[in-house]
Coordinates of C-alpha atoms and ligand atoms in Angstrom, one line a residue:
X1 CA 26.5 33.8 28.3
X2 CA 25.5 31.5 25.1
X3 CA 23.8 32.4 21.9
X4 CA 21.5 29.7 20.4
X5 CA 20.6 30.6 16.5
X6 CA 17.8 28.6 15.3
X7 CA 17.2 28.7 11.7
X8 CA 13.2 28.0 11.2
X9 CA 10.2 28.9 12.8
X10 CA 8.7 26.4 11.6
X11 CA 7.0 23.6 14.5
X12 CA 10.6 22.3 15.1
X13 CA 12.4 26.2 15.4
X14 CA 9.3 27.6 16.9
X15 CA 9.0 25.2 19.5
X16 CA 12.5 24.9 20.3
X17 CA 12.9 29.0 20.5
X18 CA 10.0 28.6 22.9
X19 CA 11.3 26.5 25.4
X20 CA 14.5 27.7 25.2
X21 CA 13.2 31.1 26.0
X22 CA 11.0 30.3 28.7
X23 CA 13.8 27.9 30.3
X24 CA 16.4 30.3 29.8
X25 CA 17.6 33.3 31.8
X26 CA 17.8 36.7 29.7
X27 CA 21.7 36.8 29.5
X28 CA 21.5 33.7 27.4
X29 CA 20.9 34.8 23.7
X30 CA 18.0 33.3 21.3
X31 CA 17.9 34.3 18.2
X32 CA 15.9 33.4 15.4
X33 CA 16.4 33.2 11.3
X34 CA 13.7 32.8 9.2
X35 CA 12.1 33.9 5.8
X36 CA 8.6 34.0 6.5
X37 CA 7.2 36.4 8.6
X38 CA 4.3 34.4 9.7
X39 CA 4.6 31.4 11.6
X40 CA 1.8 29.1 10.2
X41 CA -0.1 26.2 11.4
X42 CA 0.4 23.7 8.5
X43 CA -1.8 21.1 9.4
X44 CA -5.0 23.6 9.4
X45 CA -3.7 24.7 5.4
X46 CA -6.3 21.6 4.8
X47 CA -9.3 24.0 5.9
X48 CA -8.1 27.2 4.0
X49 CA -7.6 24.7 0.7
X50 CA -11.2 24.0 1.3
X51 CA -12.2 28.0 2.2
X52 CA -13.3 26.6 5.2
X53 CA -11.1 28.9 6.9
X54 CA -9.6 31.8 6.2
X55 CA -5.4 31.9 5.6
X56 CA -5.5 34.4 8.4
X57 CA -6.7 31.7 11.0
X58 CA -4.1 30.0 10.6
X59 CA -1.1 32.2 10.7
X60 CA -0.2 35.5 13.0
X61 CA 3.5 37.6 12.7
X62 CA 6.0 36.3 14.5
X63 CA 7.8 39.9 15.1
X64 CA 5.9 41.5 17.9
X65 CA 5.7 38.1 19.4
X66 CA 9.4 37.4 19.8
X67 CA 9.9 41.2 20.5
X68 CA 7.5 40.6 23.8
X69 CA 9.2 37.5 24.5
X70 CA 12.9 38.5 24.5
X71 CA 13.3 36.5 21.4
X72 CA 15.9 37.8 18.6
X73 CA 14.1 37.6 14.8
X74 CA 16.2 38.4 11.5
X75 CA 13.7 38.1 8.9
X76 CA 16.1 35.8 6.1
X77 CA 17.2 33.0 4.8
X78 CA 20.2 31.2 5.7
X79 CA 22.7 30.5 2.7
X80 CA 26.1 28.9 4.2
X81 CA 27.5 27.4 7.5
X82 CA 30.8 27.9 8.5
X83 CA 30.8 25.4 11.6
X84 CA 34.8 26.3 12.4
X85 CA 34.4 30.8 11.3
X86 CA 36.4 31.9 9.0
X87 CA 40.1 34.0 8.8
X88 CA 38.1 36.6 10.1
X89 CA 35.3 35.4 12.4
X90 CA 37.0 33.1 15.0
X91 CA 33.4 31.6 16.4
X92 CA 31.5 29.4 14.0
X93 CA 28.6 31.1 12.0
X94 CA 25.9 30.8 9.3
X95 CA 25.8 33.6 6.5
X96 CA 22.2 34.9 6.2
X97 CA 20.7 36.5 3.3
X98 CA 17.6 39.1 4.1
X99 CA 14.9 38.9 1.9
X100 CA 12.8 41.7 2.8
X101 CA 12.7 45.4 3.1
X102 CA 15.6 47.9 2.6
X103 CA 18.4 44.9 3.3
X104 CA 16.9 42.0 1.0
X105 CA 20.0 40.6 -0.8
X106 CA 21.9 41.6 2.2
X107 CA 24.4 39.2 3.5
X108 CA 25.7 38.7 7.1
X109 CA 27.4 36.3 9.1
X110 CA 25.7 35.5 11.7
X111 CA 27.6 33.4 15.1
X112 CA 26.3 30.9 17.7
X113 CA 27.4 28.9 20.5
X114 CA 24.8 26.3 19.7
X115 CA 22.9 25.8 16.3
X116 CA 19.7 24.2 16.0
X117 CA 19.0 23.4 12.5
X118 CA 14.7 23.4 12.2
X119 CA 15.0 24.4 7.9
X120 CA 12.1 21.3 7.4
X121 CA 12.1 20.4 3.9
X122 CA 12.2 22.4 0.1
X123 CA 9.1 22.0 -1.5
X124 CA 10.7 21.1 -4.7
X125 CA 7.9 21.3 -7.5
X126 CA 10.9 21.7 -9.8
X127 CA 12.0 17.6 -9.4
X128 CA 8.2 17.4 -11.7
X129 CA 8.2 19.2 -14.8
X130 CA 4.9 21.2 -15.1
X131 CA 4.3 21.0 -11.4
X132 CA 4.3 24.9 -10.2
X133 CA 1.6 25.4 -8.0
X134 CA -1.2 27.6 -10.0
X135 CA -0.1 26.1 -13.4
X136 CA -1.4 23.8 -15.3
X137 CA -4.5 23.5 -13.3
X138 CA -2.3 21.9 -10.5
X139 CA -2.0 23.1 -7.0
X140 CA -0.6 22.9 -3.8
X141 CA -1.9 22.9 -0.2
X142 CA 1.7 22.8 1.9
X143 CA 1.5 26.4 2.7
X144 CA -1.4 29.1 3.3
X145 CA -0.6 31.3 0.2
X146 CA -0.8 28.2 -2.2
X147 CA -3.9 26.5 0.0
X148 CA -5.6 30.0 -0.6
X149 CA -4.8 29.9 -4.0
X150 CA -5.8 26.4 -4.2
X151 CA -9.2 26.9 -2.9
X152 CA -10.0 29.9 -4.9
X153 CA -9.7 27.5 -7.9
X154 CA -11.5 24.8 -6.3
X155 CA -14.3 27.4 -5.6
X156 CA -14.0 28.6 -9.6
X157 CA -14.7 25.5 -11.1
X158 CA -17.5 24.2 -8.4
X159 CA -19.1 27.3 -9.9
X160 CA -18.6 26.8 -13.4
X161 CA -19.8 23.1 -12.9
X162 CA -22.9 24.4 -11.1
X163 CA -24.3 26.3 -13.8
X164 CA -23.0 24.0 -16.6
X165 CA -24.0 20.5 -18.2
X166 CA -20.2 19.8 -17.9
X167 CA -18.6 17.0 -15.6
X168 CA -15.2 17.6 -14.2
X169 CA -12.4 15.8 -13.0
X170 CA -10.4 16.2 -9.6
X171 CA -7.0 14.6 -9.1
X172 CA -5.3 14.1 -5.8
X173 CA -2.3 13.0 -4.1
X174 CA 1.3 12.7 -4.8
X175 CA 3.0 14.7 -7.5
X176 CA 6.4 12.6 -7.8
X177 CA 7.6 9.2 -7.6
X178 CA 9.2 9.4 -4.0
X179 CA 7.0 12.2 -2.6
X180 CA 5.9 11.9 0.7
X181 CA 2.9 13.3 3.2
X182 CA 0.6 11.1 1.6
X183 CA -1.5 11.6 5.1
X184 CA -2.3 15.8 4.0
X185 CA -3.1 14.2 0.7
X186 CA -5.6 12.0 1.7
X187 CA -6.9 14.8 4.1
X188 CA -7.5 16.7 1.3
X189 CA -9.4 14.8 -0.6
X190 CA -11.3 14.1 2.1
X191 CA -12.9 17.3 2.3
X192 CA -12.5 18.3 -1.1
X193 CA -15.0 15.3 -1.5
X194 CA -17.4 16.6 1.6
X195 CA -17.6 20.0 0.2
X196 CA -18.2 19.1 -3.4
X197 CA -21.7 17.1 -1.1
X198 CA -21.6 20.6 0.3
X199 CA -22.9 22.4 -2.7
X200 CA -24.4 20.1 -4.5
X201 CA -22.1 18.7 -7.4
X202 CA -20.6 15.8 -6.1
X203 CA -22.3 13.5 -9.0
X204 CA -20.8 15.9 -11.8
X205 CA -17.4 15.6 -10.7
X206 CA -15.1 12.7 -10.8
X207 CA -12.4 12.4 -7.6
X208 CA -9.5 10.2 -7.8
X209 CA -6.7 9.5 -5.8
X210 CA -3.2 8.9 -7.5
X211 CA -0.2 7.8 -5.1
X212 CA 3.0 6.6 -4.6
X213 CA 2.1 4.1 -2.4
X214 CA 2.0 0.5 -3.4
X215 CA -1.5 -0.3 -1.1
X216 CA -3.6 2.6 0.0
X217 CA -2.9 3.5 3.4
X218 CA 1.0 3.1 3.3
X219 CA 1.6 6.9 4.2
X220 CA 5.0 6.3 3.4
X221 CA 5.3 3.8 7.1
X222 CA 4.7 0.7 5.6
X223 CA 1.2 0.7 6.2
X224 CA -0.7 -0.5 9.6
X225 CA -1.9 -3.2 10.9
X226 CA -4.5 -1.5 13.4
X227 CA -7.3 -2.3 16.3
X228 CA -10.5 -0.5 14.8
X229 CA -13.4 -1.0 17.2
X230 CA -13.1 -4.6 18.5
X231 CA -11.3 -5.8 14.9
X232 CA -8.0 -5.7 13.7
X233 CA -7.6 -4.4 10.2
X234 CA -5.1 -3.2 8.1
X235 CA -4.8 0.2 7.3
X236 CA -5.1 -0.3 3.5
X237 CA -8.6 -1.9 4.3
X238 CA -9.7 1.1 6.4
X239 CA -8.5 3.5 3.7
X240 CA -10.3 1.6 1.1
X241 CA -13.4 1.3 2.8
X242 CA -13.2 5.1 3.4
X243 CA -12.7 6.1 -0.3
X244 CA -15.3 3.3 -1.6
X245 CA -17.7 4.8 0.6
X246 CA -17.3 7.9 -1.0
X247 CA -17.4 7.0 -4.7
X248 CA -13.5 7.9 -4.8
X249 CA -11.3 6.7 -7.4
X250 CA -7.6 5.6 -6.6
X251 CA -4.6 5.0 -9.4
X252 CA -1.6 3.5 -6.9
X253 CA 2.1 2.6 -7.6
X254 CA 2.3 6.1 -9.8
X255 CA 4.9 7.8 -10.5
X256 CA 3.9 11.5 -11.7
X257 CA 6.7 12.9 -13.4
X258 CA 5.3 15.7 -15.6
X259 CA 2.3 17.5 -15.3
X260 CA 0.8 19.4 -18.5
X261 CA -2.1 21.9 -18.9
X262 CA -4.6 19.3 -16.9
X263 CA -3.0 16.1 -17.9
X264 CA -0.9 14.0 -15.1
X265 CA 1.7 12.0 -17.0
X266 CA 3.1 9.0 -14.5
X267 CA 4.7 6.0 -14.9
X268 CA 3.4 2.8 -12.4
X269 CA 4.9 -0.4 -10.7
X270 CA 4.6 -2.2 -14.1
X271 CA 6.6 -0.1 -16.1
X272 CA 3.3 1.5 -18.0
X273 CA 3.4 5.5 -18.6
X274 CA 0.1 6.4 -18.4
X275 CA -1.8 9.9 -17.7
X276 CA -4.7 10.8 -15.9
X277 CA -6.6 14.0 -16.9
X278 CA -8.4 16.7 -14.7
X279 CA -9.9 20.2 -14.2
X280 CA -8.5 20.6 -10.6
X281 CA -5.4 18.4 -9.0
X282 CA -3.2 18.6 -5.9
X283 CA -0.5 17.3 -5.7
X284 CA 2.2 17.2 -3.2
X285 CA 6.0 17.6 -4.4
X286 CA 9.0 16.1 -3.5
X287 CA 10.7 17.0 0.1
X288 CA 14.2 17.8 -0.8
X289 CA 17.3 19.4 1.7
X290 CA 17.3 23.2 0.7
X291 CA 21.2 22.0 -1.1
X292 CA 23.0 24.3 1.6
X293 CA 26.8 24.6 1.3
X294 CA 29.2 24.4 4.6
X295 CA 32.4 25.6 4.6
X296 CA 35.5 24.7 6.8
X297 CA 37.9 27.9 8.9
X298 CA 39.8 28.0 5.5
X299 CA 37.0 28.5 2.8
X300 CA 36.9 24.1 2.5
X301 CA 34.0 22.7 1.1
X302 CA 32.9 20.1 4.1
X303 CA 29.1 19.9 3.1
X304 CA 29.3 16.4 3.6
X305 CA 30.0 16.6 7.0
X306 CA 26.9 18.7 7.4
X307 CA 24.7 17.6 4.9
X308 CA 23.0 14.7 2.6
X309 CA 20.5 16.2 1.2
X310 CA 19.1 16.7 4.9
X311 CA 21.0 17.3 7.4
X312 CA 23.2 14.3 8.9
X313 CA 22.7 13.5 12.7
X314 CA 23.4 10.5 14.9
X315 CA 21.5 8.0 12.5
X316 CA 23.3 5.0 11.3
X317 CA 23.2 5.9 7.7
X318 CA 25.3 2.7 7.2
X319 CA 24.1 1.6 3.2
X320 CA 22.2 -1.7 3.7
X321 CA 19.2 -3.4 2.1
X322 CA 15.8 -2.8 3.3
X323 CA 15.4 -6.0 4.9
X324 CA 18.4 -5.0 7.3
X325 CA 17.2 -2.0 8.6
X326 CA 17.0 -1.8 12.0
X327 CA 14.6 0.6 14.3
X328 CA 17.7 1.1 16.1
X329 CA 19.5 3.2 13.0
X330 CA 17.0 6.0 13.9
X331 CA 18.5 9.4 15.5
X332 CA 17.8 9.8 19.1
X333 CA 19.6 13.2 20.0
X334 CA 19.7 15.1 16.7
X335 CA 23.0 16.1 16.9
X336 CA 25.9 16.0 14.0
X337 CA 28.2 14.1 14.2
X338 CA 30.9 16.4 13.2
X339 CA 30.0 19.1 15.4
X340 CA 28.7 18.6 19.2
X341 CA 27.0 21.8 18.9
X342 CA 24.7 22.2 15.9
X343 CA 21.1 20.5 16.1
X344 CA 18.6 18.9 13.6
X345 CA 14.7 18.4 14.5
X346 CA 11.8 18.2 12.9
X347 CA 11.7 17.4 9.0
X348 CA 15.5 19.4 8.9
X349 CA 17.3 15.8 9.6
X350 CA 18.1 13.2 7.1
X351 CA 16.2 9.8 7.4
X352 CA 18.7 6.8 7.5
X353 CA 16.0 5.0 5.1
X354 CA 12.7 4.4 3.8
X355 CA 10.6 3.1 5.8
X356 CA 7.7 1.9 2.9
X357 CA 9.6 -0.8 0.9
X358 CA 11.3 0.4 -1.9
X359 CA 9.7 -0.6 -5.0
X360 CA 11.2 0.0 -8.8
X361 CA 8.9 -0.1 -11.8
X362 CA 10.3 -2.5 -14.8
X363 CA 11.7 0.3 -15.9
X364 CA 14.1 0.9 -13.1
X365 CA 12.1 3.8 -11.2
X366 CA 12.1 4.3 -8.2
X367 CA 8.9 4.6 -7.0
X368 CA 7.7 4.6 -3.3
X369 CA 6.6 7.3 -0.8
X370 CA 10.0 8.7 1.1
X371 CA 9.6 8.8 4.9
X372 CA 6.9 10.4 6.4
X373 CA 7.9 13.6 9.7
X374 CA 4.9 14.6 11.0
X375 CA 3.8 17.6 13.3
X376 CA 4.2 15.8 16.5
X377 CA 7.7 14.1 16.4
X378 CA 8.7 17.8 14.7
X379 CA 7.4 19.0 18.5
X380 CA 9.3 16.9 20.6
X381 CA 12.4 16.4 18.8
X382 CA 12.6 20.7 18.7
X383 CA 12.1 20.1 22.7
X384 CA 14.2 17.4 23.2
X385 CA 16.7 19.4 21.9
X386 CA 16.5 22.4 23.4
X387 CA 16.5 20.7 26.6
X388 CA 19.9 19.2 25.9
X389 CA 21.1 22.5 24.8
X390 CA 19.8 23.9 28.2
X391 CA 21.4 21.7 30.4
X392 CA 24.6 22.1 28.2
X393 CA 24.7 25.6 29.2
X394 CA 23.8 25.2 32.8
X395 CA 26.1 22.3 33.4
X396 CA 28.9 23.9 31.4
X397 CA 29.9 20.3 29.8
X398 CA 28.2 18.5 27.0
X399 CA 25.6 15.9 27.8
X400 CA 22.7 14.3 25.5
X401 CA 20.1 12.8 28.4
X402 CA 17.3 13.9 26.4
X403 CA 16.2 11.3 23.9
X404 CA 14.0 10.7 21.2
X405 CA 13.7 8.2 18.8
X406 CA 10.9 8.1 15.9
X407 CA 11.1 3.9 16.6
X408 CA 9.7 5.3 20.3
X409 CA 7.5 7.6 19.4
X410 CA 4.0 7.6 18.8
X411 CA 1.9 10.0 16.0
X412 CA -1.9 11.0 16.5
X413 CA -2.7 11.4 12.3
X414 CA -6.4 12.9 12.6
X415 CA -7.8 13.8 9.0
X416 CA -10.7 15.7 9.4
X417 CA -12.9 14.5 6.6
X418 CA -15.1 17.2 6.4
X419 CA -16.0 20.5 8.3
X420 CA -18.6 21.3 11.0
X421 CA -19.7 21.3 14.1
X422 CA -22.2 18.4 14.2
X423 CA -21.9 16.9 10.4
X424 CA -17.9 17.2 10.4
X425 CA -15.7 13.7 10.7
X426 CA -12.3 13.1 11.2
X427 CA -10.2 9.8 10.5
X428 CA -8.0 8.9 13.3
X429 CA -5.0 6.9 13.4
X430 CA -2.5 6.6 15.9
X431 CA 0.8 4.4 15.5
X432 CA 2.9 3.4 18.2
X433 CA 5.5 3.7 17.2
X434 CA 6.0 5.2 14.0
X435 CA 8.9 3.7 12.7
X436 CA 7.7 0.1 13.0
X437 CA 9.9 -2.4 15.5
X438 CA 9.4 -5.6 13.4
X439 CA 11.7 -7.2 16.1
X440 CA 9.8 -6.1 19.2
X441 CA 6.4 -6.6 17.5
X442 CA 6.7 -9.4 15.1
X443 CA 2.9 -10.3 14.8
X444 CA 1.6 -7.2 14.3
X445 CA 3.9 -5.6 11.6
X446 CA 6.2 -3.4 13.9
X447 CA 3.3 -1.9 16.0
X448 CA 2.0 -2.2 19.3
X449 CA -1.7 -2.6 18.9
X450 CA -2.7 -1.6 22.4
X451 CA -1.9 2.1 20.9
X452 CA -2.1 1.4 17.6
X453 CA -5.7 2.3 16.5
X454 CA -8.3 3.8 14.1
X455 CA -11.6 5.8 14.3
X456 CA -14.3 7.6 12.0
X457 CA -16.5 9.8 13.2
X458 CA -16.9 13.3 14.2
X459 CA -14.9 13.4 17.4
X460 CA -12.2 12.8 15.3
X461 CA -13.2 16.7 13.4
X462 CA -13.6 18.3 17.2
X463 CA -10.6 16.5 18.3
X464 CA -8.7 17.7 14.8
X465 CA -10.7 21.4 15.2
X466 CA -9.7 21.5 19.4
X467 CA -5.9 20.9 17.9
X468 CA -5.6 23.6 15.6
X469 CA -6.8 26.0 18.9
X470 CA -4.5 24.7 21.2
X471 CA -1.7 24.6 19.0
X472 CA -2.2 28.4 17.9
X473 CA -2.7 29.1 21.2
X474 CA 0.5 27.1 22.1
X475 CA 2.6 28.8 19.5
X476 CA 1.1 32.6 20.6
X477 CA 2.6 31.3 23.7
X478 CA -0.4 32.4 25.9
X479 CA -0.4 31.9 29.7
X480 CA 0.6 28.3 30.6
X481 CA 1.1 27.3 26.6
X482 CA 3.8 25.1 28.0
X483 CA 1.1 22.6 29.5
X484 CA 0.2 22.1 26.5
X485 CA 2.1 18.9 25.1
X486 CA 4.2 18.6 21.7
Ligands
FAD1 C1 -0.8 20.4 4.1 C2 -0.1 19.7 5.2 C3 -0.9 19.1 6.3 C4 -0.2 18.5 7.3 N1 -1.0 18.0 8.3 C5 -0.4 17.4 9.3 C6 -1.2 16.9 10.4 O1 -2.4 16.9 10.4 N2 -0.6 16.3 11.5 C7 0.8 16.3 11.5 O2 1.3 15.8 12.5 N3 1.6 16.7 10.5 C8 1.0 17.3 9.4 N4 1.8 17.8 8.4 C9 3.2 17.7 8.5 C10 3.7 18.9 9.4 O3 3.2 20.1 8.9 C11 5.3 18.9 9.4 O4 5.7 17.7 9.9 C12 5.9 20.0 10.1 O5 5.4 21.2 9.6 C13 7.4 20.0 10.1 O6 7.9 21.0 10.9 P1 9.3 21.6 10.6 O7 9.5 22.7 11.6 O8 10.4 20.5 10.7 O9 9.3 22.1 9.1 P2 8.5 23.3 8.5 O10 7.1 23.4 9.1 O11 8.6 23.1 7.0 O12 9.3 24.6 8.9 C14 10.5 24.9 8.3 C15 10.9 26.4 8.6 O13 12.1 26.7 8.0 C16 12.0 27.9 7.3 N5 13.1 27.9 6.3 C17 13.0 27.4 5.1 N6 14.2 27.6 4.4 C18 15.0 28.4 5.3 C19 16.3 28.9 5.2 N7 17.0 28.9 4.1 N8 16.7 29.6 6.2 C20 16.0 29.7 7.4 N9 14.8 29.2 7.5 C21 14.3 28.5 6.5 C22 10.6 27.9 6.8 O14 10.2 29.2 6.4 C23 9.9 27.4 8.0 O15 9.7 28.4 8.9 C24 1.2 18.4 7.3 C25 1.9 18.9 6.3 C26 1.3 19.5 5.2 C27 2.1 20.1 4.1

């Protein structure tokens, strides 16, 4: 009998605990540690930032559904890994901390044959001064209860503005120099803009875009060159097009590093420190590793063979310049190093590099978008791991046949650009693959253009809205949810 503990329940440790379960016969152990009660659909978050939907649509209590599924659930947060025990606990462990009810602040060790590691990333507002979500004006979309509280301020001052002379201004995008998920940003102020058409202000309030990103459209991959009907355009052309169309604003090359009551302070590319004022901005923070700890059998501090910043896997973190990357220092497998049995998918791992170019203002500051992990590669790395694990414990020897690389791997990136059923739209891109192969696909900058495409139009909202159904579905893990693909 093995025990697999997978911290997360997030896509990656939701998706892997699925699979594992289903694939699994009962006498094999799955166990899952995580703080949130709710699993959530992040990518709908978008919607309840807008009020288009309510926070409850996109999340449901994992409890009852792990309990019905044979699935073990420890609502906490893990603290410490101890990959080799401890004097007193001979199999390797993580030390949990529960958070809720009559055991929060409650510690326990916690043992596993097989680790999978699905933590994703810390939203660290604190790397920006100012930036706490619901201060200063500013707020956040990246999970339900800040997207709720979001669009209950977005409502607030629509209302004021309605039945005012006043003109507002609306700031989105990246909150920090090396933030990342430009592609939720740009979402959001998609339909920000849409509903502000909605009800009827759009011409009192000013909408700008601030980012990171040297040329619109980077989303942290370098840009795209893309097919978009029967032309080939480049991504930055498509986004720009898109926002001029709209009467959108963009500052790029920023660099937000402190956020006051509605003022943006940023420094850009040029060296300049600048600010941008506004009534309403969201802005994404950094990504950071949660700054676990691991500890070897005699109390040892070996946290770098777990972790740099994320957690390290079978990348080539080998230091070289940009120009000397190779698509081939990507993970494939997910699995550390150190230890053959501890597993990280999804947003948990730690990228070997940027994929954007790095860029430093005159100043020396870094600023460029870090690389992107999207929903889908957080999917199929969870089950690409779990199926390792599986045939692990039903060939009793360790083998890593299941492989996965992000310079492989394609990503469908659909923001909807407004809601409803016959006046919605959606922005489609797909990128094959997403870590571009400069070597393999020297003329069209890293991509395959046969699957490397863009749309507008609303079959990109039904496509977006028939996504967030299947994947709750999916993730309820209703009859058949397996069909359904990562
Ligand atoms: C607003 C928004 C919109 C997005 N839209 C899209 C989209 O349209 N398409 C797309 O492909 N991607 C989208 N993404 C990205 C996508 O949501 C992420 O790639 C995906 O959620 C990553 O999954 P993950 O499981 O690795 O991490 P997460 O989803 O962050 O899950 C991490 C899990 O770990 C848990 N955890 C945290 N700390 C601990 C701890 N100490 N111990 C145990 N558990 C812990 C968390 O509670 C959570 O359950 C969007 C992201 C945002 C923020």
């Amino acid at each position: 009998m093995s025990k697999i503990l997978i911290l997360g329940a997030g896509i990656a440790g939701h998706t892997a605990a699925s699979h594992l379960r289903r694939k699994l016969s009962k006498e094999h152990e799955v166990l899952v540690v995580s703080p949130n009660r709710n699993y959530q659909w992040v990518p709908s978050n978008i919607w309840v930032g807008t009020g288009r939907m309510k926070s409850e649509e996109v999340f449901f209590p994992l409890e009852p559904l792990y309990k019905r599924k044979g699935i073990g659930y420890k609502q906490a947060k893990v603290v410490s890994f101890h990959p080799d025990g401890d004097a007193t606990e001979t199999k390797p462990f993580v030390t949990v901390e529960y958070i809720f009810g009559e055991n929060a602040g409650v510690q326990e060790k916690v043992n596993y044959d097989f680790l999978i590691n699905a933590t994703g990333p810390k939203l660290a507002f604190e790397l920006t001064e100012g930036l706490n979500p619901g201060t200063n004006k500013a707020y956040s979309v990246c999970t339900y209860e800040h997207a709720t509280h979001a669009s209950e301020a977005l409502h607030k001052l629509i209302a004021d503005i309605k039945v005012s002379d006043k003109k507002a201004k609306i700031l989105i995008g990246t909150g920090h120099a090396k933030a990342t998920c430009q592609g939720a940003a740009f979402e959001y102020i998609l339909n920000v803009e849409k509903e502000l058409v909605r009800l009827g202000v759009r011409d009192k309030i000013e909408l700008t875009w601030i980012s990171n990103e040297n040329e619109l459209g980077d989303f942290g991959m370098d840009g795209m060159l893309l097919s978009y009907g029967n032309k080939t355009m480049k991504s930055s052309e498509m986004v720009e097009m898109v926002f001029a169309d709209r009467g959108i604003k963009w500052v790029l090359g920023a660099g937000v590093s402190k956020i006051e009551d509605g003022i943006a302070h940023y420094e850009n590319l040029k060296g300049e420190y600048k600010t941008e004022f506004f009534d309403f901005a969201m802005l994404i923070p950094s990504f950071s590793g949660h700054g676990f700890k691991a500890f070897d059998k005699n109390e040892n501090d070996i946290t770098a063979k777990l972790f740099k910043g994320f957690m390290i896997v079978d990348a080539d973190y080998t230091a070289k310049p940009y120009e000397e990357w190779s698509v081939q220092d990507w993970p494939e497998t997910y699995q550390n190093p150190s230890y053959a049995n501890i597993f990280a998918p999804g947003i948990a791992f730690a990228p070997p590099h940027s994929i954007s170019k790095p860029r430093k203002s005159i100043n020396g500051t870094d600023i460029f978008p870090s690389p992107p992990r999207t929903g889908m590669p957080s999917g199929i790395t969870a089950k690409l791991v779990a199926d390792n694990i599986i045939d692990n414990i039903k060939n009793g020897k360790i083998s890593l046949d299941h492989k996965g690389s992000m310079g492989n791997m394609g990503a469908a990136c659909i923001a909807s650009a407004g809601y409803g059923m016959t006046n919605g739209s959606g922005i489609s891109i797909t990128t094959f693959p997403i870590v571009p192969d400069y070597k393999k696909y020297p003329t069209s900058h890293g991509r395959d253009l046969r699957k490397t495409f863009g749309d507008i139009g609303l079959a990109g909202h039904w496509l977006k809205l028939t996504l967030h159904y299947a994947f709750i579905y999916k993730a309820k893990m209703k009859p058949f949810w397996w069909l359904i693909p990562e």
